[in-house]
Structure formats: C-alpha cells, structure tokens
C-alpha cells in the first residue's frame, strides 16, 4: 500500500519539488517500507520521537521537524535534524543556534508564517519579521541557516481560501527575498501543502510538500 501511495504522489510532484513523507506517530516498520521504496526525507513533529527514530533507522535518512518546537526540546533533535520547518520565534531560533553549535553543526531552518484563519496555528506575520530583520535580531547566529519559509493553510474544503493562503506565503517569500536575501542563493524554499492540498500548493509555488496520511494512512 505504501509503495503504491508513494508512486501515485510522486507522479503528481514535479522533479524540482521535494516530498517530505510525514511519518509522525507511525511505527518504524512503515518508515523502513517507504525507505526501501527510495524515500529518504521523513517528517516528525515530536522531538523525542524524531530522536528515537533517527537513532534506530538508517543514517542517510533526512529528518525534517515540522511541528511546534519547544525550546527545551531542541537539544533532542539538534544532532539529527536536517531541516526545521517551524521557527516561530527569535528565542527558538537562538536556542537552535546554541544547540547546533554544541553539535558542531549548521542547522537549516524555515521561518513559519501564520497564513491560516485558525488562531491556534503558530507563526510570524510578515510585519513582525520585517521588524526583526530591521532590528538585526537574526544577526550573529552562525550555526543556523535560514533557507526559506513554511506555512499551513486553513483546514478547509474551500479551495479558493486555501489557494489564497498559499499565494500569501509565496508573496511573503518574495518580499523577504527581495528585501533581505537578494544575494543569498540558498534562501529558496517554500514549504507548503499537505495530503489534502499539496497539488494546489505546487501550483502556487511550493518547493517542499509535507504529505503524511496519503502515504501512511490516517493517524489515530
Ligand atoms: C501532520 C502534518 C502534515 C501532514 O499532514 P497530512 O494531512 O497527514 O498529510 C504536514 N505538515 C504539518 C506541519 C503537520 O503537522
């Protein structure tokens, strides 16, 4: 089943868009099945779960952290994580920088933006980020590398709403690129789209999609 699901999704994704197979809550056996189909990028949203799976499974797996990250949990993922999608505060970014330094690493990060209607979703607004840049809040963080933006659309059947939220994230990316990252080649990622909306996300410029239940089945 996982092999078929992966094959189907890969058919919908252009070569230049990265699929992250969201394996949160799923047992390692299912990750191994996907890995044996050639999938190397997996997404987790609990720090300890990522740590345990990273220690147990193949070392060439690229682990993505996609959920809200508490500062006191950064230490668990710092040795293993390939990309943190969910930087939603300066304090968190500083903590990631500190733990990355301890591990002699530079950790790639995305800035998460609040684009959805739901209040519960985390993330910056464009205005907040512009103020932080103007205050030089992200300077002197040698062990983090900001490579793009991430967002989650409203959980809704309204495709026009969802599409407009993705357009909003793409626009935020463009503004940051032109105002602050014009000359930074590796600021290029837009992580948006999940099982229900990844095709719309790709149409609106996603470079990374995060797909879980369409690969591994529903989570309980
Ligand atoms: C769980 C999760 C996903 C995957 O959701 P599916 O609907 O199962 O594809 C993607 N992104 C984030 C941030 C998530 O928490």
mmCIF file of C-alpha atoms and ligand atoms in Angstrom:
data_model
loop_
_atom_site.group_PDB
_atom_site.id
_atom_site.type_symbol
_atom_site.label_atom_id
_atom_site.label_comp_id
_atom_site.label_asym_id
_atom_site.label_seq_id
_atom_site.Cartn_x
_atom_site.Cartn_y
_atom_site.Cartn_z
ATOM 1 C CA UNK A 1 0.000 0.000 0.000
ATOM 2 C CA UNK A 2 2.734 2.478 0.963
ATOM 3 C CA UNK A 3 4.627 1.709 -2.254
ATOM 4 C CA UNK A 4 1.528 2.418 -4.357
ATOM 5 C CA UNK A 5 0.712 5.578 -2.450
ATOM 6 C CA UNK A 6 4.237 6.889 -2.862
ATOM 7 C CA UNK A 7 4.294 6.099 -6.573
ATOM 8 C CA UNK A 8 0.987 7.906 -7.063
ATOM 9 C CA UNK A 9 2.062 11.004 -5.163
ATOM 10 C CA UNK A 10 5.415 11.146 -6.911
ATOM 11 C CA UNK A 11 3.558 11.214 -10.220
ATOM 12 C CA UNK A 12 1.820 14.401 -9.051
ATOM 13 C CA UNK A 13 5.031 16.103 -7.943
ATOM 14 C CA UNK A 14 7.444 17.755 -10.378
ATOM 15 C CA UNK A 15 11.102 16.763 -10.068
ATOM 16 C CA UNK A 16 12.103 20.106 -8.546
ATOM 17 C CA UNK A 17 9.628 19.797 -5.648
ATOM 18 C CA UNK A 18 10.798 17.901 -2.574
ATOM 19 C CA UNK A 19 8.419 15.409 -0.975
ATOM 20 C CA UNK A 20 8.670 15.022 2.793
ATOM 21 C CA UNK A 21 6.919 11.835 3.913
ATOM 22 C CA UNK A 22 5.324 12.769 7.229
ATOM 23 C CA UNK A 23 5.814 9.727 9.447
ATOM 24 C CA UNK A 24 4.752 11.242 12.795
ATOM 25 C CA UNK A 25 3.039 8.710 15.099
ATOM 26 C CA UNK A 26 3.792 5.908 12.626
ATOM 27 C CA UNK A 27 5.966 2.921 13.608
ATOM 28 C CA UNK A 28 9.484 2.495 12.262
ATOM 29 C CA UNK A 29 8.476 -0.522 10.131
ATOM 30 C CA UNK A 30 6.395 1.755 7.918
ATOM 31 C CA UNK A 31 9.287 4.169 7.541
ATOM 32 C CA UNK A 32 11.516 1.269 6.508
ATOM 33 C CA UNK A 33 8.952 0.265 3.881
ATOM 34 C CA UNK A 34 8.990 3.771 2.403
ATOM 35 C CA UNK A 35 12.789 3.920 2.692
ATOM 36 C CA UNK A 36 13.047 0.693 0.714
ATOM 37 C CA UNK A 37 10.998 2.418 -1.996
ATOM 38 C CA UNK A 38 13.714 5.065 -2.180
ATOM 39 C CA UNK A 39 12.186 7.718 0.100
ATOM 40 C CA UNK A 40 14.846 9.467 2.214
ATOM 41 C CA UNK A 41 13.012 12.514 3.608
ATOM 42 C CA UNK A 42 10.742 11.994 6.610
ATOM 43 C CA UNK A 43 8.855 14.477 8.781
ATOM 44 C CA UNK A 44 8.232 14.278 12.531
ATOM 45 C CA UNK A 45 6.549 16.677 14.956
ATOM 46 C CA UNK A 46 7.687 15.352 18.343
ATOM 47 C CA UNK A 47 11.305 15.878 19.329
ATOM 48 C CA UNK A 48 11.772 12.649 21.276
ATOM 49 C CA UNK A 49 10.081 10.600 18.577
ATOM 50 C CA UNK A 50 12.427 12.057 15.966
ATOM 51 C CA UNK A 51 15.440 11.308 18.169
ATOM 52 C CA UNK A 52 14.405 7.696 18.770
ATOM 53 C CA UNK A 53 13.668 7.027 15.119
ATOM 54 C CA UNK A 54 16.878 8.735 13.976
ATOM 55 C CA UNK A 55 18.956 6.610 16.339
ATOM 56 C CA UNK A 56 17.238 3.416 15.270
ATOM 57 C CA UNK A 57 16.938 3.859 11.487
ATOM 58 C CA UNK A 58 19.281 4.317 8.518
ATOM 59 C CA UNK A 59 21.783 7.138 8.875
ATOM 60 C CA UNK A 60 21.190 8.516 5.383
ATOM 61 C CA UNK A 61 17.595 9.461 6.253
ATOM 62 C CA UNK A 62 16.967 13.223 6.218
ATOM 63 C CA UNK A 63 14.783 14.122 9.212
ATOM 64 C CA UNK A 64 12.505 17.144 8.992
ATOM 65 C CA UNK A 65 10.959 18.703 12.084
ATOM 66 C CA UNK A 66 7.547 20.088 11.147
ATOM 67 C CA UNK A 67 5.612 20.845 14.345
ATOM 68 C CA UNK A 68 5.689 23.475 17.048
ATOM 69 C CA UNK A 69 9.068 23.095 18.752
ATOM 70 C CA UNK A 70 9.563 23.909 22.417
ATOM 71 C CA UNK A 71 12.920 25.414 23.263
ATOM 72 C CA UNK A 72 13.709 22.824 25.919
ATOM 73 C CA UNK A 73 13.301 20.037 23.316
ATOM 74 C CA UNK A 74 15.711 21.434 20.725
ATOM 75 C CA UNK A 75 18.599 19.519 22.283
ATOM 76 C CA UNK A 76 16.981 16.190 21.397
ATOM 77 C CA UNK A 77 16.847 16.860 17.678
ATOM 78 C CA UNK A 78 19.948 19.029 17.202
ATOM 79 C CA UNK A 79 22.288 16.112 16.383
ATOM 80 C CA UNK A 80 19.929 14.610 13.793
ATOM 81 C CA UNK A 81 17.625 17.126 12.187
ATOM 82 C CA UNK A 82 18.108 18.034 8.523
ATOM 83 C CA UNK A 83 15.623 20.917 8.311
ATOM 84 C CA UNK A 84 13.472 22.591 10.967
ATOM 85 C CA UNK A 85 10.329 23.912 9.234
ATOM 86 C CA UNK A 86 8.802 25.583 12.260
ATOM 87 C CA UNK A 87 10.876 28.501 13.551
ATOM 88 C CA UNK A 88 8.173 30.723 15.074
ATOM 89 C CA UNK A 89 10.138 32.948 17.470
ATOM 90 C CA UNK A 90 13.533 34.599 17.810
ATOM 91 C CA UNK A 91 14.090 32.805 21.095
ATOM 92 C CA UNK A 92 13.586 29.453 19.396
ATOM 93 C CA UNK A 93 15.999 30.349 16.594
ATOM 94 C CA UNK A 94 18.618 31.356 19.179
ATOM 95 C CA UNK A 95 18.182 28.081 21.021
ATOM 96 C CA UNK A 96 18.596 26.133 17.780
ATOM 97 C CA UNK A 97 21.756 28.140 17.100
ATOM 98 C CA UNK A 98 23.119 27.284 20.546
ATOM 99 C CA UNK A 99 22.404 23.552 20.287
ATOM 100 C CA UNK A 100 23.694 23.416 16.716
ATOM 101 C CA UNK A 101 26.976 24.954 17.898
ATOM 102 C CA UNK A 102 27.253 22.331 20.650
ATOM 103 C CA UNK A 103 26.926 19.674 17.950
ATOM 104 C CA UNK A 104 29.344 21.422 15.613
ATOM 105 C CA UNK A 105 26.617 21.799 13.023
ATOM 106 C CA UNK A 106 24.855 24.409 10.973
ATOM 107 C CA UNK A 107 21.136 23.616 11.047
ATOM 108 C CA UNK A 108 18.922 24.644 8.148
ATOM 109 C CA UNK A 109 15.696 26.366 9.218
ATOM 110 C CA UNK A 110 12.499 27.747 7.720
ATOM 111 C CA UNK A 111 10.591 30.683 9.174
ATOM 112 C CA UNK A 112 6.989 29.667 9.829
ATOM 113 C CA UNK A 113 4.271 32.151 8.896
ATOM 114 C CA UNK A 114 0.726 32.325 10.125
ATOM 115 C CA UNK A 115 -1.356 32.270 6.937
ATOM 116 C CA UNK A 116 -4.447 30.378 8.112
ATOM 117 C CA UNK A 117 -7.691 31.590 9.622
ATOM 118 C CA UNK A 118 -7.326 29.369 12.717
ATOM 119 C CA UNK A 119 -5.863 31.266 15.642
ATOM 120 C CA UNK A 120 -4.261 28.113 17.002
ATOM 121 C CA UNK A 121 -1.673 27.876 14.258
ATOM 122 C CA UNK A 122 1.780 29.204 15.043
ATOM 123 C CA UNK A 123 3.944 31.524 13.021
ATOM 124 C CA UNK A 124 5.167 35.035 12.353
ATOM 125 C CA UNK A 125 3.439 37.746 10.366
ATOM 126 C CA UNK A 126 5.353 39.477 7.586
ATOM 127 C CA UNK A 127 5.389 42.714 9.569
ATOM 128 C CA UNK A 128 6.911 41.008 12.613
ATOM 129 C CA UNK A 129 9.684 39.502 10.533
ATOM 130 C CA UNK A 130 10.452 42.783 8.792
ATOM 131 C CA UNK A 131 10.763 44.451 12.208
ATOM 132 C CA UNK A 132 13.026 41.662 13.461
ATOM 133 C CA UNK A 133 15.278 41.995 10.420
ATOM 134 C CA UNK A 134 15.399 45.745 10.822
ATOM 135 C CA UNK A 135 16.366 45.251 14.489
ATOM 136 C CA UNK A 136 19.073 42.811 13.331
ATOM 137 C CA UNK A 137 17.509 40.135 15.536
ATOM 138 C CA UNK A 138 18.861 37.319 13.372
ATOM 139 C CA UNK A 139 22.430 38.557 13.173
ATOM 140 C CA UNK A 140 25.331 36.666 14.704
ATOM 141 C CA UNK A 141 23.644 33.274 14.549
ATOM 142 C CA UNK A 142 26.465 31.416 12.830
ATOM 143 C CA UNK A 143 25.044 27.929 13.380
ATOM 144 C CA UNK A 144 21.655 28.369 11.756
ATOM 145 C CA UNK A 145 20.957 28.870 8.085
ATOM 146 C CA UNK A 146 17.570 30.324 7.130
ATOM 147 C CA UNK A 147 16.682 28.756 3.797
ATOM 148 C CA UNK A 148 13.045 29.744 3.322
ATOM 149 C CA UNK A 149 9.507 29.868 4.652
ATOM 150 C CA UNK A 150 6.805 27.458 5.766
ATOM 151 C CA UNK A 151 3.070 27.751 6.288
ATOM 152 C CA UNK A 152 -0.094 25.770 6.866
ATOM 153 C CA UNK A 153 -3.333 26.653 5.136
ATOM 154 C CA UNK A 154 -6.671 26.647 6.917
ATOM 155 C CA UNK A 155 -8.106 23.136 7.317
ATOM 156 C CA UNK A 156 -10.989 23.665 4.894
ATOM 157 C CA UNK A 157 -12.694 22.347 1.775
ATOM 158 C CA UNK A 158 -12.723 25.875 0.399
ATOM 159 C CA UNK A 159 -10.099 25.535 -2.318
ATOM 160 C CA UNK A 160 -10.129 29.246 -3.118
ATOM 161 C CA UNK A 161 -9.386 30.122 0.501
ATOM 162 C CA UNK A 162 -6.555 27.580 0.632
ATOM 163 C CA UNK A 163 -5.112 28.776 -2.671
ATOM 164 C CA UNK A 164 -5.161 32.392 -1.495
ATOM 165 C CA UNK A 165 -3.326 31.438 1.688
ATOM 166 C CA UNK A 166 -0.618 29.722 -0.354
ATOM 167 C CA UNK A 167 -0.396 32.814 -2.561
ATOM 168 C CA UNK A 168 0.071 34.832 0.600
ATOM 169 C CA UNK A 169 3.016 32.664 1.677
ATOM 170 C CA UNK A 170 4.587 32.866 -1.761
ATOM 171 C CA UNK A 171 4.267 36.644 -1.577
ATOM 172 C CA UNK A 172 5.893 36.702 1.869
ATOM 173 C CA UNK A 173 8.752 34.668 0.419
ATOM 174 C CA UNK A 174 9.146 37.125 -2.470
ATOM 175 C CA UNK A 175 9.188 40.121 -0.129
ATOM 176 C CA UNK A 176 11.817 38.562 2.151
ATOM 177 C CA UNK A 177 13.878 37.515 -0.832
ATOM 178 C CA UNK A 178 13.944 40.990 -2.324
ATOM 179 C CA UNK A 179 14.292 42.927 0.950
ATOM 180 C CA UNK A 180 16.747 40.776 2.876
ATOM 181 C CA UNK A 181 18.005 37.797 0.898
ATOM 182 C CA UNK A 182 18.536 39.100 -2.627
ATOM 183 C CA UNK A 183 22.054 37.707 -2.829
ATOM 184 C CA UNK A 184 21.530 34.579 -0.726
ATOM 185 C CA UNK A 185 21.182 31.698 -3.145
ATOM 186 C CA UNK A 186 20.082 29.112 -0.610
ATOM 187 C CA UNK A 187 17.122 31.191 0.566
ATOM 188 C CA UNK A 188 14.831 29.391 -1.875
ATOM 189 C CA UNK A 189 12.430 27.047 -0.074
ATOM 190 C CA UNK A 190 8.664 27.369 0.281
ATOM 191 C CA UNK A 191 7.286 24.518 2.398
ATOM 192 C CA UNK A 192 3.523 24.306 1.955
ATOM 193 C CA UNK A 193 0.927 21.665 1.156
ATOM 194 C CA UNK A 194 -0.230 18.505 2.945
ATOM 195 C CA UNK A 195 -2.253 15.453 1.859
ATOM 196 C CA UNK A 196 -5.395 17.452 1.164
ATOM 197 C CA UNK A 197 -3.895 20.432 -0.606
ATOM 198 C CA UNK A 198 -0.403 19.659 -1.921
ATOM 199 C CA UNK A 199 -1.436 19.887 -5.572
ATOM 200 C CA UNK A 200 -2.741 23.427 -5.058
ATOM 201 C CA UNK A 201 0.433 24.235 -3.104
ATOM 202 C CA UNK A 202 2.621 23.108 -6.004
ATOM 203 C CA UNK A 203 0.576 25.211 -8.423
ATOM 204 C CA UNK A 204 1.231 28.183 -6.129
ATOM 205 C CA UNK A 205 4.980 27.661 -5.952
ATOM 206 C CA UNK A 206 5.740 25.142 -3.190
ATOM 207 C CA UNK A 207 9.278 23.745 -3.317
ATOM 208 C CA UNK A 208 8.623 21.308 -0.442
ATOM 209 C CA UNK A 209 5.363 19.464 0.292
ATOM 210 C CA UNK A 210 4.701 17.598 3.534
ATOM 211 C CA UNK A 211 2.469 14.590 2.946
ATOM 212 C CA UNK A 212 1.519 12.135 5.707
ATOM 213 C CA UNK A 213 -1.827 10.365 5.659
ATOM 214 C CA UNK A 214 -1.931 9.932 1.865
ATOM 215 C CA UNK A 215 1.231 7.838 2.195
ATOM 216 C CA UNK A 216 0.951 6.100 5.561
ATOM 217 C CA UNK A 217 -2.826 6.102 6.126
ATOM 218 C CA UNK A 218 -4.849 8.038 8.649
ATOM 219 C CA UNK A 219 -3.428 8.663 12.097
ATOM 220 C CA UNK A 220 -5.482 7.541 15.068
HETATM 221 C C1 LIG B 1 0.822 16.256 10.186
HETATM 222 C C2 LIG B 1 1.390 17.358 9.377
HETATM 223 C C3 LIG B 1 1.483 17.248 7.976
HETATM 224 C C4 LIG B 1 0.948 16.072 7.187
HETATM 225 O O1 LIG B 1 -0.441 16.054 7.237
HETATM 226 P P1 LIG B 1 -1.301 15.027 6.332
HETATM 227 O O2 LIG B 1 -2.633 15.673 6.231
HETATM 228 O O3 LIG B 1 -1.325 13.741 7.075
HETATM 229 O O4 LIG B 1 -0.629 14.909 5.029
HETATM 230 C C5 LIG B 1 2.072 18.299 7.298
HETATM 231 N N1 LIG B 1 2.543 19.381 7.933
HETATM 232 C C6 LIG B 1 2.467 19.514 9.268
HETATM 233 C C7 LIG B 1 3.012 20.748 9.909
HETATM 234 C C8 LIG B 1 1.873 18.524 10.029
HETATM 235 O O5 LIG B 1 1.803 18.666 11.362
#
